[in-house]
Amino acid sequence: MPVPATAVTVAAALTVLTACGGSGGVHGTPGGSGVRDPYFPKAGNGGYDVTHYALDLAYDPEADHLSGTAALTARATQDLSAFSLDLKGLDVERVTVDGEAARWNRTGQELTVRSPDDIGDGTRFRVAVRYSGTPETITDPDGSQEGWLRTDDGALALGQPTGSMAWFPGNHHPSDKAAYDITVTVPEGLRAVSNGELTSERASGGRTSFTWHTAEPMASYLATLAIGEYDIARFATEDGLPVYTAVDPDQAGASRVVLGRIPEVVEWARDLFGPYPFSTTGAIVEDAEDAGYALETQSRPVFPGAPDVALLVHELAHQWYGDSVTPKTWRDMWLNEGFATYAEWLWEEDHGGDSAQETFEALYDGTYSGDEEEAVWEFAPADPPDAAHVSADPVYLRGAMVLHKIRQTVGDDAFFELIRGWAGARRHGNADTGDFTAYVEKKAPGHDFDGIWEEWLYGDGKPERL
């Protein structure tokens, strides 16, 4: 049953729950309500690691009402007397741990759970949360919107950096990745599109249920759900990788040619970055007014209107860098965006456009294009000043310039071996900037990278041309 939260802080709630005691000889302590991310300190939770999410949801677009159950399978990383899940808004109706009713309370975005028995370090457990309500749209520090976005015929769920907590409870930090099974029931005539593989589609009683399976580990910010009317296409790459695209009918004509190039882009990227890390690929294309930005949602990127080839290359490159190799914290975003931006430069270089060197020089000399000229030097890509800047120009453009400086230093053969090896070494895992710099130094001995790290990666202002 819920504990009233009107006069209880998170710390006090944990104390109350802990005082209730446990059984089985385990005397745990509460897991942390947050993992101390440098920009989003309340995101994520300590004391456990989620291995699988099973979401069984139903959505009524006319009433904007979401209901369902989220079942999380997790492993305790300490003796736990209580633990927290991130959930923004929505009404919690029941919580169970290993099938038994559990006490819980709400404070802000924290859903604090006390299982009937304390949970021992290393123990696997399953928490299920039944909930419902109208999901929230969240405004990020940079002014963009995420979470649950209403559309003319349904909804779109986007999660970077913390929006996934608007539609399901979980450990919403990129450092905790898990497999997913998502079943969504919607009114007949609509589709529900998510990550991974569509394993079933069942119609009954005027509603249709869609089940999506993602076997590879996925950070929750990369989970997506698109509900509405879509033109669906299924095809494959030359080596049989399934491609699934869902396009708003108003964007179908404009999207057809570029989405048809997905196999070409994936095969080009595979040659540079190594084996494609997931069992399927594709895209979701919404109307431009439904989402203000593209996002690299795992295996099925989302686009606001028909993308051009450069944007398609960018988001598909993220499947290696960002989705498979995922940052440990939001400070490490340049490892996502610098790599994906540099992939654009490499595509241009390989397809008759400017070389990466020419693009680098244009950025450095201020002849690249308009607004980026001064913005690129505002801060170091590995150290954004605050949460509002984790997706700003230096993270993308100067991040790509760091990679080009490494290429200049080690030469083409060693550089492409480095970036391919990095994707392989950290496949389906997490990494931070220190992991990357250590990897480069280990794999390319005999080169001096200090100037690149100090001036280009961490330094303030415009570096001297080294």
Short mmCIF file of C-alpha atoms in Angstrom, two decimals:
data_model
loop_
_atom_site.label_atom_id
_atom_site.label_comp_id
_atom_site.label_asym_id
_atom_site.label_seq_id
_atom_site.Cartn_x
_atom_site.Cartn_y
_atom_site.Cartn_z
CA MET A 1 0.00 0.00 0.00
CA PRO A 2 1.24 3.55 -0.59
CA VAL A 3 2.80 5.59 2.18
CA PRO A 4 1.51 9.21 2.10
CA ALA A 5 4.18 11.42 0.60
CA THR A 6 2.80 14.83 1.43
CA ALA A 7 5.25 15.56 4.22
CA VAL A 8 7.99 13.08 3.49
CA THR A 9 11.27 13.84 1.79
CA VAL A 10 13.13 11.19 -0.16
CA ALA A 11 15.58 10.66 2.68
CA ALA A 12 12.88 10.49 5.31
CA ALA A 13 10.83 8.10 3.19
CA LEU A 14 13.79 5.76 2.91
CA THR A 15 14.32 5.96 6.65
CA VAL A 16 10.69 5.11 7.34
CA LEU A 17 10.80 2.19 4.97
CA THR A 18 14.06 0.89 6.37
CA ALA A 19 12.73 1.05 9.92
CA CYS A 20 10.03 -1.45 8.98
CA GLY A 21 12.73 -4.10 8.95
CA GLY A 22 13.11 -7.18 6.79
CA SER A 23 13.51 -10.90 7.11
CA GLY A 24 15.72 -13.66 5.85
CA GLY A 25 18.82 -12.52 7.74
CA VAL A 26 19.64 -9.66 5.33
CA HIS A 27 20.10 -6.20 6.84
CA GLY A 28 20.29 -3.91 3.89
CA THR A 29 20.40 -0.18 3.31
CA PRO A 30 18.41 1.88 0.80
CA GLY A 31 19.72 2.15 -2.75
CA GLY A 32 20.59 5.68 -3.81
CA SER A 33 17.96 7.89 -5.43
CA GLY A 34 20.22 9.03 -8.26
CA VAL A 35 23.66 8.06 -9.57
CA ARG A 36 25.22 11.54 -9.26
CA ASP A 37 25.35 12.26 -12.95
CA PRO A 38 27.18 15.59 -13.33
CA TYR A 39 24.25 17.18 -15.20
CA PHE A 40 21.22 15.14 -14.15
CA PRO A 41 21.99 14.08 -10.56
CA LYS A 42 18.48 12.73 -9.90
CA ALA A 43 18.58 10.42 -12.93
CA GLY A 44 19.05 6.71 -12.32
CA ASN A 45 19.21 4.90 -9.02
CA GLY A 46 21.77 3.01 -6.99
CA GLY A 47 21.79 -0.47 -5.50
CA TYR A 48 20.65 -2.56 -8.46
CA ASP A 49 21.15 -3.26 -12.14
CA VAL A 50 18.18 -3.86 -14.46
CA THR A 51 18.62 -6.72 -16.92
CA HIS A 52 15.16 -6.77 -18.55
CA TYR A 53 12.06 -4.61 -18.93
CA ALA A 54 8.68 -6.14 -19.79
CA LEU A 55 6.19 -3.38 -20.58
CA ASP A 56 2.53 -4.24 -21.20
CA LEU A 57 0.76 -1.00 -22.10
CA ALA A 58 -2.48 0.30 -23.54
CA TYR A 59 -3.03 3.78 -24.95
CA ASP A 60 -6.22 5.63 -25.86
CA PRO A 61 -5.22 8.63 -28.01
CA GLU A 62 -8.63 10.28 -27.78
CA ALA A 63 -8.43 10.46 -23.97
CA ASP A 64 -4.61 10.68 -23.92
CA HIS A 65 -4.67 7.89 -21.36
CA LEU A 66 -1.86 5.37 -20.84
CA SER A 67 -2.19 2.32 -18.61
CA GLY A 68 -0.24 -0.83 -18.03
CA THR A 69 2.32 -2.75 -16.06
CA ALA A 70 6.09 -2.46 -16.10
CA ALA A 71 7.94 -5.54 -14.83
CA LEU A 72 11.66 -5.11 -14.23
CA THR A 73 14.07 -7.97 -13.67
CA ALA A 74 17.11 -6.75 -11.77
CA ARG A 75 20.13 -7.83 -9.75
CA ALA A 76 20.93 -6.19 -6.43
CA THR A 77 24.43 -4.69 -6.25
CA GLN A 78 24.24 -4.29 -2.45
CA ASP A 79 22.10 -5.52 0.41
CA LEU A 80 18.89 -3.56 -0.20
CA SER A 81 16.29 -2.51 2.34
CA ALA A 82 14.61 -0.25 -0.26
CA PHE A 83 15.22 0.96 -3.80
CA SER A 84 13.94 3.67 -6.11
CA LEU A 85 12.62 3.84 -9.65
CA ASP A 86 12.37 6.98 -11.77
CA LEU A 87 8.78 7.83 -12.76
CA LYS A 88 7.53 11.28 -13.73
CA GLY A 89 3.80 11.82 -13.21
CA LEU A 90 1.28 8.99 -13.78
CA ASP A 91 -0.63 7.27 -10.98
CA VAL A 92 0.83 4.19 -9.33
CA GLU A 93 -1.82 1.63 -8.40
CA ARG A 94 0.13 -1.39 -7.17
CA VAL A 95 3.74 -2.52 -6.70
CA THR A 96 4.94 -6.07 -6.17
CA VAL A 97 8.38 -7.57 -5.59
CA ASP A 98 8.73 -11.21 -6.62
CA GLY A 99 4.96 -11.44 -6.74
CA GLU A 100 4.30 -10.11 -3.23
CA ALA A 101 2.70 -6.74 -2.51
CA ALA A 102 5.29 -4.11 -1.61
CA ARG A 103 5.06 -0.79 0.19
CA TRP A 104 5.92 2.29 -1.83
CA ASN A 105 5.79 6.07 -1.81
CA ARG A 106 6.26 8.93 -4.29
CA THR A 107 8.45 12.00 -3.93
CA GLY A 108 9.10 14.01 -7.09
CA GLN A 109 10.34 11.65 -9.80
CA GLU A 110 11.27 8.96 -7.25
CA LEU A 111 9.09 5.89 -6.70
CA THR A 112 10.60 4.34 -3.58
CA VAL A 113 9.85 0.63 -3.07
CA ARG A 114 10.21 -1.49 0.06
CA SER A 115 9.95 -5.21 -0.65
CA PRO A 116 8.43 -7.56 1.95
CA ASP A 117 11.95 -8.92 2.60
CA ASP A 118 15.30 -7.22 2.30
CA ILE A 119 17.14 -8.18 -0.89
CA GLY A 120 20.64 -9.61 -0.60
CA ASP A 121 23.62 -8.42 -2.62
CA GLY A 122 23.73 -10.33 -5.92
CA THR A 123 20.12 -11.52 -5.65
CA ARG A 124 17.95 -11.37 -8.75
CA PHE A 125 14.49 -9.94 -8.14
CA ARG A 126 11.46 -8.80 -10.13
CA VAL A 127 9.52 -5.62 -9.40
CA ALA A 128 6.20 -4.97 -11.15
CA VAL A 129 4.46 -1.59 -11.17
CA ARG A 130 0.87 -1.12 -12.32
CA TYR A 131 0.17 2.48 -13.30
CA SER A 132 -2.00 4.75 -15.44
CA GLY A 133 -2.74 8.35 -16.30
CA THR A 134 -1.90 11.08 -18.78
CA PRO A 135 1.82 11.02 -19.61
CA GLU A 136 3.76 14.27 -19.38
CA THR A 137 5.75 16.21 -21.93
CA ILE A 138 9.08 17.24 -20.38
CA THR A 139 10.95 20.40 -21.33
CA ASP A 140 14.71 19.91 -21.28
CA PRO A 141 17.22 22.45 -19.95
CA ASP A 142 17.98 23.41 -23.57
CA GLY A 143 14.28 24.08 -24.25
CA SER A 144 13.57 21.01 -26.39
CA GLN A 145 10.67 18.69 -25.56
CA GLU A 146 10.78 14.98 -24.79
CA GLY A 147 8.87 12.38 -22.83
CA TRP A 148 5.35 11.88 -24.22
CA LEU A 149 4.56 14.05 -27.26
CA ARG A 150 0.98 14.15 -28.54
CA THR A 151 0.49 13.89 -32.30
CA ASP A 152 -2.60 14.36 -34.49
CA ASP A 153 -3.35 10.64 -34.49
CA GLY A 154 -1.46 9.28 -31.47
CA ALA A 155 1.75 9.95 -29.61
CA LEU A 156 5.54 9.79 -29.84
CA ALA A 157 7.77 8.90 -26.87
CA LEU A 158 11.34 10.23 -26.90
CA GLY A 159 13.76 9.82 -24.01
CA GLN A 160 16.96 11.85 -24.33
CA PRO A 161 18.10 12.59 -21.71
CA THR A 162 15.42 11.69 -19.12
CA GLY A 163 12.09 11.55 -20.96
CA SER A 164 11.55 7.80 -20.73
CA MET A 165 10.48 8.21 -17.10
CA ALA A 166 7.35 9.94 -18.45
CA TRP A 167 5.96 6.65 -19.80
CA PHE A 168 7.47 3.82 -17.76
CA PRO A 169 9.22 3.43 -14.39
CA GLY A 170 12.85 2.37 -14.48
CA ASN A 171 16.49 3.09 -13.83
CA HIS A 172 16.66 5.98 -16.24
CA HIS A 173 20.36 6.64 -16.68
CA PRO A 174 22.49 5.56 -19.65
CA SER A 175 24.83 3.58 -17.39
CA ASP A 176 22.14 0.89 -16.83
CA LYS A 177 21.28 -0.96 -20.04
CA ALA A 178 18.81 -3.84 -20.39
CA ALA A 179 16.85 -6.00 -22.83
CA TYR A 180 13.23 -5.02 -23.56
CA ASP A 181 9.92 -6.60 -24.47
CA ILE A 182 7.25 -3.98 -25.14
CA THR A 183 3.60 -4.82 -25.85
CA VAL A 184 1.32 -1.91 -26.71
CA THR A 185 -2.43 -2.12 -27.36
CA VAL A 186 -4.03 0.68 -29.40
CA PRO A 187 -7.35 1.28 -31.18
CA GLU A 188 -7.78 -0.71 -34.37
CA GLY A 189 -6.44 1.16 -37.40
CA LEU A 190 -3.46 2.57 -35.52
CA ARG A 191 0.00 1.05 -35.21
CA ALA A 192 2.44 1.00 -32.31
CA VAL A 193 6.08 1.00 -33.40
CA SER A 194 9.04 0.53 -31.08
CA ASN A 195 12.63 -0.73 -31.02
CA GLY A 196 13.90 -4.10 -32.15
CA GLU A 197 11.87 -6.81 -33.83
CA LEU A 198 8.10 -7.00 -34.18
CA THR A 199 7.32 -10.45 -32.77
CA SER A 200 3.52 -10.37 -32.84
CA GLU A 201 0.53 -8.36 -34.03
CA ARG A 202 -2.91 -9.39 -32.74
CA ALA A 203 -6.31 -7.77 -33.34
CA SER A 204 -9.26 -8.36 -31.01
CA GLY A 205 -12.33 -6.43 -29.91
CA GLY A 206 -11.56 -3.29 -31.91
CA ARG A 207 -7.99 -3.03 -30.66
CA THR A 208 -4.61 -4.23 -31.90
CA SER A 209 -1.66 -5.32 -29.77
CA PHE A 210 1.91 -5.04 -31.05
CA THR A 211 4.85 -6.74 -29.31
CA TRP A 212 8.44 -5.62 -29.87
CA HIS A 213 11.55 -7.44 -28.68
CA THR A 214 15.01 -5.94 -28.14
CA ALA A 215 17.51 -8.61 -27.13
CA GLU A 216 20.61 -6.42 -27.09
CA PRO A 217 21.20 -4.14 -24.09
CA MET A 218 19.56 -0.73 -24.51
CA ALA A 219 19.75 2.44 -22.43
CA SER A 220 16.27 3.64 -21.53
CA TYR A 221 16.76 7.00 -23.27
CA LEU A 222 17.01 5.07 -26.54
CA ALA A 223 13.63 3.36 -26.09
CA THR A 224 10.87 4.79 -28.24
CA LEU A 225 7.19 4.30 -28.92
CA ALA A 226 5.37 5.78 -31.90
CA ILE A 227 1.58 5.41 -32.07
CA GLY A 228 -0.45 6.51 -35.07
CA GLU A 229 -1.17 5.86 -38.74
CA TYR A 230 1.96 4.85 -40.63
CA ASP A 231 2.99 3.55 -44.00
CA ILE A 232 5.02 0.43 -43.20
CA ALA A 233 7.82 -0.97 -45.35
CA ARG A 234 9.83 -4.12 -44.74
CA PHE A 235 12.94 -4.99 -46.74
CA ALA A 236 16.51 -6.11 -46.04
CA THR A 237 20.16 -5.35 -46.64
CA GLU A 238 22.14 -7.54 -49.05
CA ASP A 239 23.24 -9.82 -46.22
CA GLY A 240 19.72 -10.21 -44.84
CA LEU A 241 19.55 -7.64 -42.02
CA PRO A 242 15.83 -6.79 -41.64
CA VAL A 243 14.83 -3.16 -42.27
CA TYR A 244 11.52 -1.86 -40.88
CA THR A 245 10.35 1.68 -41.56
CA ALA A 246 7.22 3.47 -40.32
CA VAL A 247 6.40 6.76 -42.01
CA ASP A 248 3.66 9.28 -41.43
CA PRO A 249 1.56 9.16 -44.64
CA ASP A 250 2.13 12.87 -45.20
CA GLN A 251 5.90 12.22 -45.34
CA ALA A 252 5.82 9.01 -47.36
CA GLY A 253 6.55 10.50 -50.77
CA ALA A 254 9.37 12.73 -49.59
CA SER A 255 10.96 9.91 -47.55
CA ARG A 256 10.83 7.04 -50.01
CA VAL A 257 14.12 7.55 -51.82
CA VAL A 258 16.31 8.36 -48.83
CA LEU A 259 14.90 5.53 -46.67
CA GLY A 260 15.53 3.19 -49.57
CA ARG A 261 19.23 3.96 -49.06
CA ILE A 262 19.29 2.53 -45.52
CA PRO A 263 20.91 -0.74 -46.73
CA GLU A 264 23.57 1.24 -48.59
CA VAL A 265 24.37 3.39 -45.55
CA VAL A 266 24.44 0.43 -43.16
CA GLU A 267 26.76 -1.53 -45.44
CA TRP A 268 29.06 1.49 -45.86
CA ALA A 269 29.14 2.02 -42.08
CA ARG A 270 29.76 -1.67 -41.44
CA ASP A 271 32.89 -1.50 -43.59
CA LEU A 272 34.24 1.37 -41.47
CA PHE A 273 32.91 0.66 -37.99
CA GLY A 274 32.63 -3.11 -37.85
CA PRO A 275 29.66 -5.51 -37.60
CA TYR A 276 26.27 -3.88 -37.22
CA PRO A 277 25.47 -4.25 -33.49
CA PHE A 278 21.74 -5.07 -33.61
CA SER A 279 19.39 -7.62 -35.18
CA THR A 280 17.31 -5.09 -37.13
CA THR A 281 17.43 -1.54 -38.43
CA GLY A 282 15.06 1.01 -39.92
CA ALA A 283 13.47 4.38 -39.20
CA ILE A 284 10.40 6.21 -37.91
CA VAL A 285 9.45 9.39 -39.77
CA GLU A 286 6.98 11.76 -38.13
CA ASP A 287 5.64 15.12 -39.25
CA ALA A 288 8.06 17.92 -38.48
CA GLU A 289 5.69 19.54 -35.97
CA ASP A 290 5.45 16.30 -33.96
CA ALA A 291 9.14 16.28 -32.99
CA GLY A 292 11.62 19.11 -33.16
CA TYR A 293 14.70 16.94 -33.66
CA ALA A 294 15.97 13.58 -34.86
CA LEU A 295 16.99 10.97 -32.30
CA GLU A 296 19.07 7.80 -32.56
CA THR A 297 16.50 5.55 -30.89
CA GLN A 298 18.06 2.08 -30.92
CA SER A 299 17.70 0.16 -34.19
CA ARG A 300 14.98 2.55 -35.42
CA PRO A 301 15.96 6.27 -35.41
CA VAL A 302 13.21 8.90 -35.32
CA PHE A 303 13.16 11.77 -37.83
CA PRO A 304 11.04 14.96 -37.84
CA GLY A 305 9.99 14.85 -41.46
CA ALA A 306 11.85 13.26 -44.35
CA PRO A 307 15.59 13.20 -43.60
CA ASP A 308 18.35 13.99 -46.04
CA VAL A 309 21.19 11.50 -46.51
CA ALA A 310 23.54 13.32 -44.12
CA LEU A 311 21.04 13.09 -41.27
CA LEU A 312 20.35 9.44 -42.09
CA VAL A 313 24.09 8.73 -41.95
CA HIS A 314 24.39 10.58 -38.64
CA GLU A 315 21.61 8.67 -36.87
CA LEU A 316 22.62 5.29 -38.27
CA ALA A 317 26.24 5.88 -37.21
CA HIS A 318 24.87 6.33 -33.69
CA GLN A 319 23.87 2.67 -33.72
CA TRP A 320 27.57 1.94 -33.21
CA TYR A 321 28.53 5.09 -31.30
CA GLY A 322 25.92 5.98 -28.69
CA ASP A 323 23.56 3.02 -28.89
CA SER A 324 25.99 0.09 -28.74
CA VAL A 325 28.84 2.04 -27.11
CA THR A 326 26.82 4.16 -24.69
CA PRO A 327 28.17 6.98 -22.50
CA LYS A 328 28.62 6.34 -18.79
CA THR A 329 27.35 9.85 -17.99
CA TRP A 330 25.86 12.76 -19.90
CA ARG A 331 29.24 14.50 -19.73
CA ASP A 332 30.45 11.97 -22.31
CA MET A 333 27.97 12.96 -25.03
CA TRP A 334 30.76 13.93 -27.42
CA LEU A 335 31.52 10.20 -27.73
CA ASN A 336 28.06 9.94 -29.32
CA GLU A 337 27.83 13.15 -31.29
CA GLY A 338 31.46 13.66 -32.28
CA PHE A 339 31.56 10.19 -33.84
CA ALA A 340 28.21 10.56 -35.63
CA THR A 341 29.21 13.99 -36.97
CA TYR A 342 32.53 12.65 -38.16
CA ALA A 343 30.64 9.84 -39.90
CA GLU A 344 28.88 12.55 -41.93
CA TRP A 345 32.28 13.95 -42.92
CA LEU A 346 33.50 10.50 -43.91
CA TRP A 347 30.37 9.87 -46.01
CA GLU A 348 30.94 13.14 -47.88
CA GLU A 349 34.59 12.24 -48.36
CA ASP A 350 33.66 8.85 -49.82
CA HIS A 351 30.84 10.16 -52.02
CA GLY A 352 32.37 12.99 -53.99
CA GLY A 353 31.99 15.80 -51.46
CA ASP A 354 34.51 17.67 -49.34
CA SER A 355 37.18 15.62 -47.65
CA ALA A 356 37.17 15.46 -43.86
CA GLN A 357 40.33 17.59 -43.95
CA GLU A 358 38.54 20.28 -45.97
CA THR A 359 35.58 20.27 -43.56
CA PHE A 360 37.95 20.49 -40.59
CA GLU A 361 39.81 23.44 -42.14
CA ALA A 362 36.59 25.27 -42.99
CA LEU A 363 35.44 24.96 -39.37
CA TYR A 364 38.80 26.09 -38.04
CA ASP A 365 39.08 29.02 -40.47
CA GLY A 366 35.49 30.18 -39.99
CA THR A 367 34.29 29.44 -43.53
CA TYR A 368 32.12 26.41 -42.74
CA SER A 369 28.64 27.94 -42.42
CA GLY A 370 27.06 30.72 -40.44
CA ASP A 371 26.28 30.35 -36.78
CA GLU A 372 28.68 27.50 -35.95
CA GLU A 373 31.81 29.58 -36.48
CA GLU A 374 31.99 31.08 -32.99
CA ALA A 375 29.80 28.55 -31.18
CA VAL A 376 32.21 25.69 -31.85
CA TRP A 377 34.83 27.28 -29.56
CA GLU A 378 32.52 28.15 -26.66
CA PHE A 379 33.56 25.22 -24.47
CA ALA A 380 35.48 21.97 -24.46
CA PRO A 381 33.53 19.05 -25.99
CA ALA A 382 34.40 16.77 -23.05
CA ASP A 383 33.25 19.31 -20.46
CA PRO A 384 29.94 21.09 -21.29
CA PRO A 385 29.28 23.90 -18.80
CA ASP A 386 25.80 22.67 -17.78
CA ALA A 387 22.87 20.45 -18.71
CA ALA A 388 21.60 22.95 -21.28
CA HIS A 389 24.76 22.45 -23.37
CA VAL A 390 25.23 18.68 -23.52
CA SER A 391 23.90 18.76 -27.10
CA ALA A 392 25.42 22.07 -28.21
CA ASP A 393 27.68 22.68 -31.23
CA PRO A 394 31.06 22.00 -29.55
CA VAL A 395 29.90 18.52 -28.55
CA TYR A 396 29.13 17.71 -32.19
CA LEU A 397 31.52 19.74 -34.31
CA ARG A 398 34.53 20.14 -32.06
CA GLY A 399 34.03 16.52 -31.00
CA ALA A 400 34.42 15.54 -34.65
CA MET A 401 37.49 17.77 -34.89
CA VAL A 402 39.08 15.83 -32.01
CA LEU A 403 38.66 12.64 -34.02
CA HIS A 404 40.19 14.28 -37.06
CA LYS A 405 43.19 15.43 -35.02
CA ILE A 406 43.72 11.80 -33.97
CA ARG A 407 43.52 10.78 -37.63
CA GLN A 408 46.11 13.41 -38.56
CA THR A 409 48.38 12.11 -35.82
CA VAL A 410 48.25 8.36 -36.45
CA GLY A 411 47.44 8.21 -40.18
CA ASP A 412 44.46 6.71 -41.98
CA ASP A 413 45.18 3.02 -41.54
CA ALA A 414 45.73 3.24 -37.79
CA PHE A 415 42.83 5.66 -37.34
CA PHE A 416 40.23 3.46 -39.00
CA GLU A 417 41.56 0.48 -37.09
CA LEU A 418 41.14 2.55 -33.90
CA ILE A 419 37.53 3.57 -34.42
CA ARG A 420 36.54 0.10 -35.59
CA GLY A 421 38.32 -1.44 -32.60
CA TRP A 422 36.67 1.00 -30.20
CA ALA A 423 33.21 -0.02 -31.40
CA GLY A 424 34.17 -3.67 -30.96
CA ALA A 425 35.90 -3.37 -27.61
CA ARG A 426 32.95 -1.57 -25.99
CA ARG A 427 30.16 -3.29 -27.94
CA HIS A 428 26.86 -3.22 -25.98
CA GLY A 429 28.62 -1.52 -23.05
CA ASN A 430 29.34 1.89 -21.59
CA ALA A 431 32.37 4.14 -21.77
CA ASP A 432 33.55 7.58 -20.74
CA THR A 433 36.10 9.99 -22.14
CA GLY A 434 38.90 8.57 -19.99
CA ASP A 435 38.20 5.11 -21.35
CA PHE A 436 38.49 6.43 -24.89
CA THR A 437 41.71 8.38 -24.42
CA ALA A 438 43.29 5.41 -22.65
CA TYR A 439 42.21 3.15 -25.50
CA VAL A 440 43.74 5.44 -28.12
CA GLU A 441 47.04 5.71 -26.25
CA LYS A 442 47.22 1.94 -25.77
CA LYS A 443 46.42 1.09 -29.39
CA ALA A 444 48.61 3.79 -30.93
CA PRO A 445 51.81 3.78 -28.87
CA GLY A 446 54.63 6.07 -29.85
CA HIS A 447 52.38 9.05 -30.57
CA ASP A 448 51.99 12.12 -28.40
CA PHE A 449 48.30 12.84 -27.78
CA ASP A 450 48.74 15.27 -24.89
CA GLY A 451 48.22 18.32 -27.05
CA ILE A 452 45.03 16.92 -28.55
CA TRP A 453 43.58 16.07 -25.14
CA GLU A 454 44.64 19.33 -23.50
CA GLU A 455 43.86 21.76 -26.31
CA TRP A 456 41.09 20.16 -28.35
CA LEU A 457 39.23 17.83 -25.99
CA TYR A 458 39.43 19.62 -22.64
CA GLY A 459 40.81 23.06 -23.46
CA ASP A 460 38.92 26.34 -23.47
CA GLY A 461 38.79 28.58 -26.51
CA LYS A 462 40.16 28.05 -29.98
CA PRO A 463 43.31 25.88 -29.98
CA GLU A 464 46.43 26.77 -31.87
CA ARG A 465 46.73 24.79 -35.08
CA LEU A 466 48.97 21.90 -33.89
#
